[in-house]
Coordinates of C-alpha atoms and ligand atoms in Angstrom, one line a residue:
X1 CA 120.6 117.5 100.3
X2 CA 120.0 113.8 99.5
X3 CA 117.0 113.6 101.7
X4 CA 115.4 116.8 100.5
X5 CA 111.8 116.8 99.5
X6 CA 111.0 116.9 95.8
X7 CA 110.8 120.3 94.2
X8 CA 107.5 121.0 92.3
X9 CA 106.2 123.5 89.8
X10 CA 106.5 127.0 91.3
X11 CA 109.3 126.1 93.7
X12 CA 112.1 128.6 93.8
X13 CA 115.3 127.4 92.0
X14 CA 117.9 126.3 94.6
X15 CA 120.9 128.4 93.8
X16 CA 123.9 126.6 92.3
X17 CA 127.3 126.8 94.1
X18 CA 130.2 127.5 91.8
X19 CA 132.2 124.4 91.0
X20 CA 129.7 122.1 92.8
X21 CA 128.3 119.1 90.9
X22 CA 124.5 118.8 91.2
X23 CA 122.3 115.8 90.3
X24 CA 118.6 116.3 89.6
X25 CA 117.1 113.0 90.8
X26 CA 114.0 111.2 92.0
X27 CA 114.3 108.9 94.9
X28 CA 112.5 106.0 93.3
X29 CA 113.8 106.3 89.8
X30 CA 116.1 103.4 88.6
X31 CA 117.8 105.5 86.0
X32 CA 118.7 108.2 88.5
X33 CA 119.8 105.5 90.9
X34 CA 122.4 104.5 88.2
X35 CA 123.9 108.0 88.4
X36 CA 123.6 108.2 92.2
X37 CA 125.5 104.9 92.5
X38 CA 128.2 106.0 90.1
X39 CA 128.8 109.2 92.0
X40 CA 129.0 107.2 95.3
X41 CA 131.2 104.5 93.7
X42 CA 133.7 107.1 92.4
X43 CA 133.5 109.2 95.6
X44 CA 132.5 112.3 93.6
X45 CA 131.4 115.2 95.9
X46 CA 127.9 116.3 94.7
X47 CA 124.5 117.5 95.9
X48 CA 121.1 116.1 95.0
X49 CA 118.0 118.0 94.1
X50 CA 114.9 115.7 93.9
X51 CA 112.2 116.5 91.4
X52 CA 108.4 115.8 91.5
X53 CA 108.2 114.3 88.0
X54 CA 104.4 114.7 87.8
X55 CA 104.6 118.4 88.6
X56 CA 107.9 119.5 87.3
X57 CA 109.4 123.0 88.0
X58 CA 109.9 125.0 84.8
X59 CA 113.6 125.4 85.7
X60 CA 114.0 121.7 85.6
X61 CA 112.4 121.3 82.1
X62 CA 114.5 124.2 80.9
X63 CA 117.6 122.1 81.8
X64 CA 116.3 118.9 80.2
X65 CA 113.7 119.5 77.6
X66 CA 113.0 115.7 77.7
X67 CA 111.8 116.3 81.3
X68 CA 113.6 113.2 82.6
X69 CA 115.9 112.5 85.5
X70 CA 118.9 112.0 85.9
X71 CA 120.4 115.4 85.0
X72 CA 123.8 116.7 86.0
X73 CA 124.6 120.3 86.3
X74 CA 127.9 122.0 87.1
X75 CA 128.5 125.7 86.4
X76 CA 127.3 126.3 82.8
X77 CA 127.2 122.6 81.9
X78 CA 124.1 120.4 81.8
X79 CA 124.2 116.7 81.0
X80 CA 121.2 114.3 80.8
X81 CA 120.4 110.7 79.9
X82 CA 121.9 108.1 82.3
X83 CA 124.5 106.6 79.9
X84 CA 125.8 110.0 78.9
X85 CA 125.9 111.1 82.6
X86 CA 127.9 107.9 83.4
X87 CA 130.4 108.5 80.6
X88 CA 130.9 112.1 81.7
X89 CA 131.4 111.3 85.4
X90 CA 133.7 108.4 84.6
X91 CA 135.9 110.5 82.3
X92 CA 136.0 113.7 84.4
X93 CA 136.2 112.1 87.9
X94 CA 136.8 108.4 87.5
X95 CA 139.8 108.1 85.3
X96 CA 137.8 105.5 83.2
X97 CA 137.4 103.1 86.0
X98 CA 133.9 102.2 84.8
X99 CA 134.2 102.4 81.0
X100 CA 137.5 101.2 79.8
X101 CA 139.5 103.3 77.3
X102 CA 140.2 100.4 75.0
X103 CA 137.9 101.1 72.1
X104 CA 136.8 97.6 71.4
X105 CA 136.2 96.6 75.1
X106 CA 134.4 99.8 75.5
X107 CA 132.1 99.0 72.6
X108 CA 131.5 95.6 74.1
X109 CA 130.4 97.1 77.4
X110 CA 128.1 99.4 75.6
X111 CA 126.7 96.7 73.4
X112 CA 125.9 94.6 76.5
X113 CA 124.1 97.5 78.0
X114 CA 122.2 98.0 74.8
X115 CA 121.0 94.4 75.1
X116 CA 119.9 95.2 78.7
X117 CA 117.8 98.0 77.5
X118 CA 115.0 95.6 76.6
X119 CA 114.6 94.5 80.2
X120 CA 113.0 97.7 81.6
X121 CA 110.5 97.6 78.7
X122 CA 109.3 94.1 79.6
X123 CA 109.6 94.9 83.3
X124 CA 107.2 97.9 83.1
X125 CA 104.8 96.5 80.5
X126 CA 104.6 93.4 82.7
X127 CA 104.0 94.6 86.1
X128 CA 101.8 97.6 85.4
X129 CA 99.3 95.7 83.3
X130 CA 96.3 93.9 84.7
X131 CA 96.2 91.7 81.6
X132 CA 97.8 88.3 82.2
X133 CA 98.9 88.1 78.6
X134 CA 100.8 91.4 78.8
X135 CA 102.4 90.1 82.0
X136 CA 103.4 86.9 80.3
X137 CA 104.9 88.8 77.3
X138 CA 106.8 91.2 79.6
X139 CA 108.1 88.4 81.7
X140 CA 109.3 86.5 78.7
X141 CA 111.2 89.6 77.6
X142 CA 112.8 90.0 81.0
X143 CA 113.8 86.4 81.1
X144 CA 115.4 86.5 77.7
X145 CA 117.6 89.4 78.9
X146 CA 118.3 87.6 82.2
X147 CA 119.5 84.5 80.3
X148 CA 121.9 86.6 78.2
X149 CA 123.4 88.1 81.4
X150 CA 123.5 84.8 83.2
X151 CA 125.5 83.4 80.2
X152 CA 127.8 86.4 80.1
X153 CA 128.8 86.3 83.8
X154 CA 132.1 84.4 84.1
X155 CA 133.8 86.5 86.8
X156 CA 132.8 88.0 90.1
X157 CA 131.4 91.1 88.5
X158 CA 130.6 91.9 84.8
X159 CA 133.7 94.1 85.2
X160 CA 135.9 91.2 86.3
X161 CA 137.3 91.4 89.9
X162 CA 135.7 94.9 90.2
X163 CA 132.4 96.3 89.2
X164 CA 132.2 98.3 86.0
X165 CA 129.5 100.3 84.3
X166 CA 127.6 97.2 83.3
X167 CA 127.2 96.1 87.0
X168 CA 126.2 99.5 88.2
X169 CA 123.8 100.3 85.3
X170 CA 121.8 97.0 85.4
X171 CA 121.6 96.9 89.2
X172 CA 118.6 99.1 89.9
X173 CA 116.2 96.7 88.1
X174 CA 117.5 93.7 90.0
X175 CA 116.9 95.6 93.2
X176 CA 113.3 96.2 92.1
X177 CA 112.4 92.6 91.4
X178 CA 111.6 92.3 95.1
X179 CA 109.3 95.3 94.9
X180 CA 107.4 93.8 92.0
X181 CA 107.0 90.6 93.9
X182 CA 105.6 92.5 96.9
X183 CA 103.3 94.7 94.8
X184 CA 102.0 92.2 92.3
X185 CA 103.0 88.8 93.5
X186 CA 104.9 88.2 90.3
X187 CA 108.5 86.9 90.3
X188 CA 110.5 88.0 87.3
X189 CA 113.6 86.3 88.6
X190 CA 112.8 83.2 90.5
X191 CA 115.6 82.1 92.9
X192 CA 117.7 79.2 91.5
X193 CA 116.8 79.8 87.8
X194 CA 119.8 82.1 87.3
X195 CA 122.3 80.8 89.9
X196 CA 125.2 83.1 88.7
X197 CA 123.0 86.1 88.8
X198 CA 121.6 85.1 92.3
X199 CA 125.2 85.1 93.5
X200 CA 126.1 88.3 91.7
X201 CA 123.1 90.0 93.4
X202 CA 124.4 88.9 96.9
X203 CA 127.8 90.3 96.0
X204 CA 126.3 93.6 94.7
X205 CA 124.3 94.1 97.9
X206 CA 127.7 94.2 99.8
X207 CA 129.0 97.1 97.8
X208 CA 129.1 100.4 99.8
X209 CA 127.7 102.3 96.7
X210 CA 124.8 100.0 96.5
X211 CA 124.1 100.1 100.2
X212 CA 124.3 103.9 100.2
X213 CA 121.7 104.2 97.4
X214 CA 119.1 101.7 98.5
X215 CA 115.7 103.1 99.2
X216 CA 113.8 101.3 102.0
X217 CA 111.7 98.6 100.3
X218 CA 108.5 99.6 102.1
X219 CA 108.8 103.2 100.8
X220 CA 109.5 101.9 97.3
X221 CA 106.5 99.5 97.4
X222 CA 104.2 102.3 98.6
X223 CA 105.5 104.6 95.8
X224 CA 105.1 102.0 93.1
X225 CA 101.6 101.3 94.2
X226 CA 100.7 105.0 94.0
X227 CA 102.6 105.5 90.8
X228 CA 100.8 102.6 89.0
X229 CA 97.4 103.6 90.3
X230 CA 95.5 105.5 87.6
X231 CA 93.4 107.2 90.2
X232 CA 96.4 108.9 91.8
X233 CA 97.3 112.0 89.8
X234 CA 100.5 112.8 91.7
X235 CA 102.1 110.1 93.9
X236 CA 103.8 111.2 97.1
X237 CA 107.4 111.7 96.0
X238 CA 108.4 112.4 99.7
X239 CA 107.3 109.0 101.1
X240 CA 109.5 108.2 104.1
X241 CA 111.1 111.6 104.5
Ligands
GSH301 N1 116.6 107.3 78.9 C1 116.5 108.0 80.2 C2 115.3 107.4 81.0 C3 115.1 108.2 82.3 C4 113.7 108.1 82.8 O1 112.8 107.5 82.2 N2 113.4 108.7 84.0 C5 112.0 108.8 84.4 C6 111.9 108.4 85.9 S1 112.4 106.8 86.3 C7 111.5 110.2 84.3 O2 112.3 111.1 84.5 N3 110.2 110.3 84.0 C8 109.6 111.6 83.9 C9 108.6 111.7 82.8 O3 108.4 110.7 82.1 O4 108.0 112.7 82.6 C10 117.9 107.8 81.0 O5 118.5 106.7 80.7 O6 118.3 108.7 81.7

């Protein structure tokens, strides 16, 4: 189901199979990519239902009144918001491989991710705006966060010898720096400025879960162009299928 076309308003609800975990996703969404990567990383059997987020089916909004992907559903349970999905998957299927059980270490992981949450704000404000001042402000915000993560990285992964939730949850934006460069010419993360992060990115690209969830750059570039274009009401969510 991973390559299925996005469901739109009026689409018939694809019936749920008892006991089967479903992820409502969108192929170009970095938040949904977090959840896709975690499911891959922990080898959790699941199916994916893609959603057209500018023309959402009613049954999707009934499941998540916020109208956002990712959303998980299994039998009578619905879970939304990527950090909450991650915690649920890790506890139910992952035996806490990604978020440690130690309360203080767990709090530290979550605090670091909280600090990361400023990056997407600068990222989107920066690259969508035609105003050079906005881009400068967004870029400064992104760089502030990158410096924090550069300073924090003392091991192969943020999780030590193995990736943890921090690695998997910050990755989708690192992957997208290249798209921004191709779409707008702007480089949020210039090579050599954050040497530890440069190396970490190369290591991350080798992870099977990362490889399995990459969207071809040309499709992602085309999608971002359409998505950021105010004249395009509904971008093509099925690019490349
Ligand atoms: N805080 C949410 C953010 C998810 C999010 O923003 N998803 C976007 C797609 S990348 C979305 O569903 N947008 C639909 C909309 O805004 O209507 C999370 O972490 O899951």
